[in-house]
Amino acid sequence: MLNETLQVLCQLFQKGDSTLNNPAEMAVFIASLLQNEDRDIILQAIRLKVPTLVNRTVKSPNDTVAINLIKDKLSITWKQELAENIVNLFVQAKFSIPNDNQNFKVRNNTLLNFDGKNTIVKIPKEITIIGNNAFAWCHHLESIDLSENIKIIGDWAFATCGINSLTIPKSVTKIGNWAFTSCTNLNTIQFSEGLKTIGSFAFSWCSSLSFIELPEGLSSIECKTFERCVSLYSITIPSTVTTINDEAFTGCSSLSSITIPEGVVTMGKGVFSKCPNLTEIQLPSTLKSIANLKISSTSNNIINSGKVWSLLTDPPTKP
């Protein structure tokens, strides 16, 4: 087996559990990166779930019991020598990954700081809180695998990182202020139900973010949460939201229309200020005040001008 093959398999294991449990995704990954003579045999190993078994059952390079069980299973299909070589290669790849834990500063299940140079990072399962500034200014960080045990993502936690996609697990209840601000490569976010709070400026200046579907259970959208998301053209707000605060979507210049769902009671000043392409806003019958001024609204109330329009689209005046 070639050294190039080992390097690609190391990258495969860096992708984390979601990929290693998905043979189709692994096959696409290998087919795109591995072009040498080992490619076909590695793809066969994926179909036989060798990397999945290694990832799930082998706890260390010296875990001979688990390793031999996989070899025995594989030798039913392949010759013994080939089975041993392939399993050993996947084991070597798994444990050749740089140990992220060596680059973590952790206290009381809180990840305080990461100082590694990894482009792909998997958060250990024992972590429940990602602390303030933990990954801030890690421009080299392209992918983060958040464990299902994380409950809180702190202020500035991933500010200005290079991540391009993000899945928030259902265990997360709070995302702090400025948590992902200026992640300019971030184009996709998948939220999960369970999230209760997204802080001010949390996704501000995420200039590649094009659509957002916020989860049921979220109760408010804070000040400037999505400020200057200039590629954002689609927003889905859940029925559980009751408050949208000042300038929540200011500077979202690609936004052309927005529906505020039934259930929203209060909206702040200039929620959609500096959105030059916005042509209409549909308001709910539940809406009672905008910018601390009482209003009355009817169901499916579509506006594109007037006093209420100005309250929502004009920048707030400084005191």
Coordinates of C-alpha atoms in Angstrom, one line a residue:
M1 CA 0.0 0.0 0.0
L2 CA 1.2 3.5 -0.9
N3 CA 1.9 6.3 1.5
E4 CA -0.5 8.4 -0.4
T5 CA -3.3 5.9 0.5
L6 CA -2.5 6.2 4.2
Q7 CA -2.6 10.0 4.0
V8 CA -6.1 9.9 2.4
L9 CA -7.3 7.4 5.0
C10 CA -6.1 9.7 7.7
Q11 CA -8.2 12.5 6.2
L12 CA -11.1 10.1 6.1
F13 CA -10.9 9.4 9.8
Q14 CA -10.6 13.2 10.5
K15 CA -14.1 13.6 8.9
G16 CA -15.6 12.0 12.1
D17 CA -18.4 9.6 13.0
S18 CA -21.1 11.0 10.7
T19 CA -18.9 10.2 7.6
L20 CA -17.5 6.9 9.0
N21 CA -21.0 5.6 9.5
N22 CA -22.0 6.5 6.0
P23 CA -20.5 4.1 3.3
A24 CA -21.9 6.2 0.4
E25 CA -20.3 9.4 1.7
M26 CA -17.0 7.6 2.4
A27 CA -17.0 6.1 -1.1
V28 CA -17.5 9.6 -2.7
F29 CA -14.7 11.0 -0.5
I30 CA -12.2 8.2 -1.4
A31 CA -13.1 8.3 -5.1
S32 CA -12.5 12.0 -5.3
L33 CA -9.1 11.9 -3.6
L34 CA -7.5 8.5 -4.2
Q35 CA -6.4 7.9 -7.8
N36 CA -3.7 5.3 -7.3
E37 CA -3.7 1.5 -7.6
D38 CA -5.1 1.0 -4.1
R39 CA -8.4 2.8 -4.9
D40 CA -10.5 -0.2 -5.8
I41 CA -9.5 -2.3 -2.8
I42 CA -10.2 0.6 -0.5
L43 CA -13.6 1.1 -2.0
Q44 CA -14.3 -2.6 -1.5
A45 CA -13.3 -2.3 2.1
I46 CA -15.7 0.5 2.6
R47 CA -18.5 -1.6 1.1
L48 CA -17.6 -4.3 3.7
K49 CA -17.7 -1.6 6.4
V50 CA -14.1 -2.0 7.5
P51 CA -13.5 1.7 8.4
T52 CA -16.8 1.8 10.2
L53 CA -15.9 -1.2 12.3
V54 CA -12.4 0.1 13.0
N55 CA -13.8 3.4 14.1
R56 CA -16.5 1.9 16.4
T57 CA -14.6 -1.0 18.0
V58 CA -10.8 -0.5 17.9
K59 CA -9.9 1.5 21.0
S60 CA -6.1 1.6 20.5
P61 CA -3.4 0.3 18.1
N62 CA -2.9 -2.5 20.6
D63 CA -6.5 -3.6 20.8
T64 CA -5.8 -7.0 19.2
V65 CA -9.1 -8.5 20.2
A66 CA -11.1 -6.0 18.2
I67 CA -8.6 -5.9 15.3
N68 CA -8.6 -9.7 15.0
L69 CA -12.3 -9.9 15.0
I70 CA -12.4 -7.5 12.0
K71 CA -9.7 -9.5 10.2
D72 CA -11.5 -12.8 10.8
K73 CA -14.7 -11.3 9.4
L74 CA -12.9 -9.9 6.3
S75 CA -11.0 -13.1 5.7
I76 CA -14.3 -14.8 4.8
T77 CA -14.3 -12.6 1.7
W78 CA -10.6 -12.0 1.1
K79 CA -7.4 -14.0 1.5
Q80 CA -6.0 -13.8 5.0
E81 CA -2.9 -11.8 4.1
L82 CA -5.0 -9.2 2.2
A83 CA -7.5 -8.9 5.1
E84 CA -4.7 -8.4 7.6
N85 CA -3.0 -5.7 5.4
I86 CA -6.2 -3.8 4.9
V87 CA -7.3 -3.8 8.5
N88 CA -3.9 -2.8 9.7
L89 CA -3.9 0.1 7.2
F90 CA -7.2 1.4 8.5
V91 CA -6.1 1.0 12.1
Q92 CA -2.9 2.9 11.4
A93 CA -4.9 5.7 9.7
K94 CA -7.2 6.0 12.7
F95 CA -4.4 6.4 15.2
S96 CA -2.2 8.5 12.9
I97 CA -4.6 11.5 13.2
P98 CA -3.0 14.3 15.3
N99 CA -4.5 14.1 18.8
D100 CA -6.7 17.1 19.1
N101 CA -6.9 16.6 22.9
Q102 CA -3.2 17.6 23.2
N103 CA -4.2 21.1 21.8
F104 CA -7.2 21.5 24.1
K105 CA -7.2 23.4 27.4
V106 CA -10.1 21.9 29.4
R107 CA -11.4 22.5 32.9
N108 CA -14.6 21.0 34.4
N109 CA -15.8 19.8 31.0
T110 CA -15.4 23.3 29.5
L111 CA -13.1 23.7 26.5
L112 CA -11.3 26.9 27.3
N113 CA -8.8 27.1 24.4
F114 CA -7.6 25.3 21.2
D115 CA -4.1 26.1 20.0
G116 CA -3.7 23.5 17.3
K117 CA -3.2 23.9 13.6
N118 CA -5.7 21.2 12.5
T119 CA -8.1 22.1 9.7
I120 CA -10.6 19.5 10.9
V121 CA -11.4 19.2 14.6
K122 CA -13.6 16.8 16.5
I123 CA -14.8 18.0 20.0
P124 CA -14.3 15.3 22.7
K125 CA -17.5 13.8 24.0
E126 CA -16.8 14.9 27.6
I127 CA -17.0 18.5 26.6
T128 CA -20.3 20.2 27.6
I129 CA -19.4 23.9 27.2
I130 CA -17.2 25.6 24.5
G131 CA -15.8 28.6 26.4
N132 CA -15.6 32.2 25.3
N133 CA -13.0 32.7 22.6
A134 CA -12.1 29.0 22.5
F135 CA -11.5 28.8 18.7
A136 CA -11.5 32.5 18.0
W137 CA -9.3 33.6 15.1
C138 CA -8.5 30.0 14.0
H139 CA -8.5 31.0 10.4
H140 CA -7.2 27.6 9.4
L141 CA -10.1 25.7 10.9
E142 CA -12.3 24.4 8.1
S143 CA -14.5 21.9 9.8
I144 CA -15.7 21.4 13.4
D145 CA -17.5 18.2 14.6
L146 CA -19.6 19.2 17.6
S147 CA -20.4 16.3 20.0
E148 CA -23.9 15.5 21.1
N149 CA -23.1 16.5 24.7
I150 CA -22.4 20.2 24.1
K151 CA -24.9 22.4 25.8
I152 CA -23.5 25.9 25.4
I153 CA -21.3 27.6 22.8
G154 CA -19.8 30.7 24.4
D155 CA -19.2 34.3 23.3
W156 CA -16.8 34.7 20.4
A157 CA -16.2 30.9 20.5
F158 CA -15.6 30.5 16.7
A159 CA -15.2 34.2 15.7
T160 CA -13.4 34.6 12.3
C161 CA -12.9 30.9 11.8
G162 CA -12.6 29.4 8.3
I163 CA -15.4 26.8 8.8
N164 CA -17.7 26.4 5.7
S165 CA -20.6 24.4 7.2
L166 CA -22.0 23.9 10.6
T167 CA -24.4 21.4 12.3
I168 CA -25.6 22.4 15.7
P169 CA -26.5 19.3 17.7
K170 CA -29.8 19.0 19.5
S171 CA -28.0 19.2 22.9
V172 CA -27.1 22.8 22.4
T173 CA -29.4 25.2 24.1
K174 CA -27.4 28.5 23.9
I175 CA -25.2 30.1 21.3
G176 CA -23.4 33.2 22.8
N177 CA -22.9 36.7 21.5
W178 CA -20.5 37.0 18.5
A179 CA -20.1 33.2 18.6
F180 CA -19.6 32.8 14.8
T181 CA -19.2 36.4 13.8
S182 CA -17.1 37.0 10.6
C183 CA -16.9 33.3 9.6
T184 CA -16.9 34.5 6.0
N185 CA -16.7 31.0 4.5
L186 CA -19.7 29.7 6.4
N187 CA -22.4 29.0 3.8
T188 CA -24.7 26.4 5.5
I189 CA -26.0 26.0 9.1
Q190 CA -28.2 23.2 10.3
F191 CA -29.9 24.0 13.5
S192 CA -31.6 21.4 15.8
E193 CA -34.6 21.7 18.0
G194 CA -33.5 22.3 21.6
L195 CA -31.8 25.6 20.8
K196 CA -33.4 28.3 23.0
T197 CA -31.1 31.3 22.7
I198 CA -28.9 32.8 19.9
G199 CA -26.9 35.8 21.1
S200 CA -26.5 39.3 19.7
F201 CA -24.1 39.4 16.6
A202 CA -23.9 35.6 16.8
F203 CA -23.7 35.2 13.0
S204 CA -23.0 38.7 12.0
W205 CA -20.8 39.3 8.9
C206 CA -21.1 35.7 7.8
S207 CA -21.0 36.9 4.2
S208 CA -21.4 33.5 2.5
L209 CA -24.5 32.4 4.4
S210 CA -27.4 32.3 1.9
F211 CA -30.3 30.7 3.8
I212 CA -31.4 30.2 7.4
E213 CA -34.1 27.9 8.9
L214 CA -34.3 28.7 12.6
P215 CA -35.5 25.8 14.9
E216 CA -38.7 25.5 16.7
G217 CA -38.2 26.3 20.4
L218 CA -36.3 29.5 19.8
S219 CA -38.0 32.3 21.6
S220 CA -36.2 35.4 20.3
I221 CA -33.8 36.8 17.7
E222 CA -31.4 39.2 19.4
C223 CA -29.9 42.5 18.2
K224 CA -27.9 42.3 15.0
T225 CA -27.7 38.5 15.2
F226 CA -27.5 38.3 11.4
E227 CA -26.1 41.7 10.7
R228 CA -24.4 42.1 7.3
C229 CA -25.1 38.6 6.0
V230 CA -25.0 40.0 2.5
S231 CA -25.7 36.7 0.7
L232 CA -28.8 35.9 2.8
Y233 CA -31.9 35.6 0.7
S234 CA -34.1 33.2 2.6
I235 CA -35.1 33.2 6.3
T236 CA -37.5 30.8 8.0
I237 CA -38.6 32.0 11.5
P238 CA -40.3 29.5 13.7
S239 CA -43.7 30.0 15.4
T240 CA -42.1 29.9 18.8
V241 CA -40.3 33.2 18.3
T242 CA -42.1 36.1 20.1
T243 CA -39.5 38.8 19.9
I244 CA -37.2 40.1 17.1
N245 CA -34.9 42.7 18.5
D246 CA -33.3 45.9 17.0
E247 CA -31.5 45.5 13.7
A248 CA -31.6 41.7 13.8
F249 CA -31.2 41.5 10.0
T250 CA -29.6 44.8 9.2
G251 CA -27.4 44.9 6.2
C252 CA -28.8 41.7 4.6
S253 CA -28.7 43.2 1.2
S254 CA -29.8 40.1 -0.7
L255 CA -33.1 39.8 1.2
S256 CA -36.1 40.6 -1.0
S257 CA -39.1 39.5 1.1
I258 CA -39.8 38.1 4.6
T259 CA -42.7 36.5 6.4
I260 CA -43.0 37.2 10.1
P261 CA -44.9 34.2 11.6
E262 CA -47.9 34.2 13.8
G263 CA -46.7 34.3 17.4
V264 CA -44.3 37.3 17.1
V265 CA -45.5 40.0 19.5
T266 CA -42.7 42.5 19.6
M267 CA -40.2 43.8 17.0
G268 CA -37.4 46.3 17.5
K269 CA -36.1 49.3 15.6
G270 CA -34.7 48.9 12.1
V271 CA -35.0 45.1 12.1
F272 CA -34.5 45.1 8.3
S273 CA -32.6 48.4 7.9
K274 CA -30.0 48.6 5.2
C275 CA -31.7 45.9 3.2
P276 CA -32.0 47.8 -0.2
N277 CA -33.6 44.9 -2.1
L278 CA -36.4 44.2 0.4
T279 CA -39.7 44.9 -1.3
E280 CA -42.3 43.5 1.1
I281 CA -42.8 42.3 4.7
Q282 CA -45.7 40.1 5.8
L283 CA -46.7 40.8 9.4
P284 CA -48.7 38.5 11.7
S285 CA -51.9 39.4 13.5
T286 CA -50.2 38.8 16.9
L287 CA -47.8 41.7 16.4
K288 CA -48.5 44.4 19.1
S289 CA -45.5 46.7 19.0
I290 CA -42.6 47.9 16.8
A291 CA -39.8 50.0 18.3
N292 CA -41.8 50.4 21.5
L293 CA -44.8 51.8 19.6
K294 CA -48.1 50.0 19.8
I295 CA -49.6 48.9 16.5
S296 CA -52.4 46.8 15.3
S297 CA -52.0 44.2 12.6
T298 CA -54.2 41.7 10.8
S299 CA -53.3 38.2 9.5
N300 CA -51.4 38.2 6.2
N301 CA -50.8 42.0 6.5
I302 CA -48.3 42.7 3.7
I303 CA -46.6 46.0 3.8
N304 CA -44.1 47.8 1.5
S305 CA -44.4 51.4 2.6
G306 CA -45.8 53.7 5.3
K307 CA -45.0 54.3 9.0
V308 CA -44.7 50.7 10.0
W309 CA -42.4 50.0 7.0
S310 CA -40.2 52.9 8.0
L311 CA -40.0 51.7 11.6
L312 CA -38.7 48.3 10.3
T313 CA -36.5 49.4 7.5
D314 CA -35.0 52.8 8.5
P315 CA -31.7 52.7 10.5
P316 CA -32.3 53.7 14.1
T317 CA -31.3 57.2 14.9
K318 CA -28.6 57.7 17.4
P319 CA -29.6 59.4 20.6

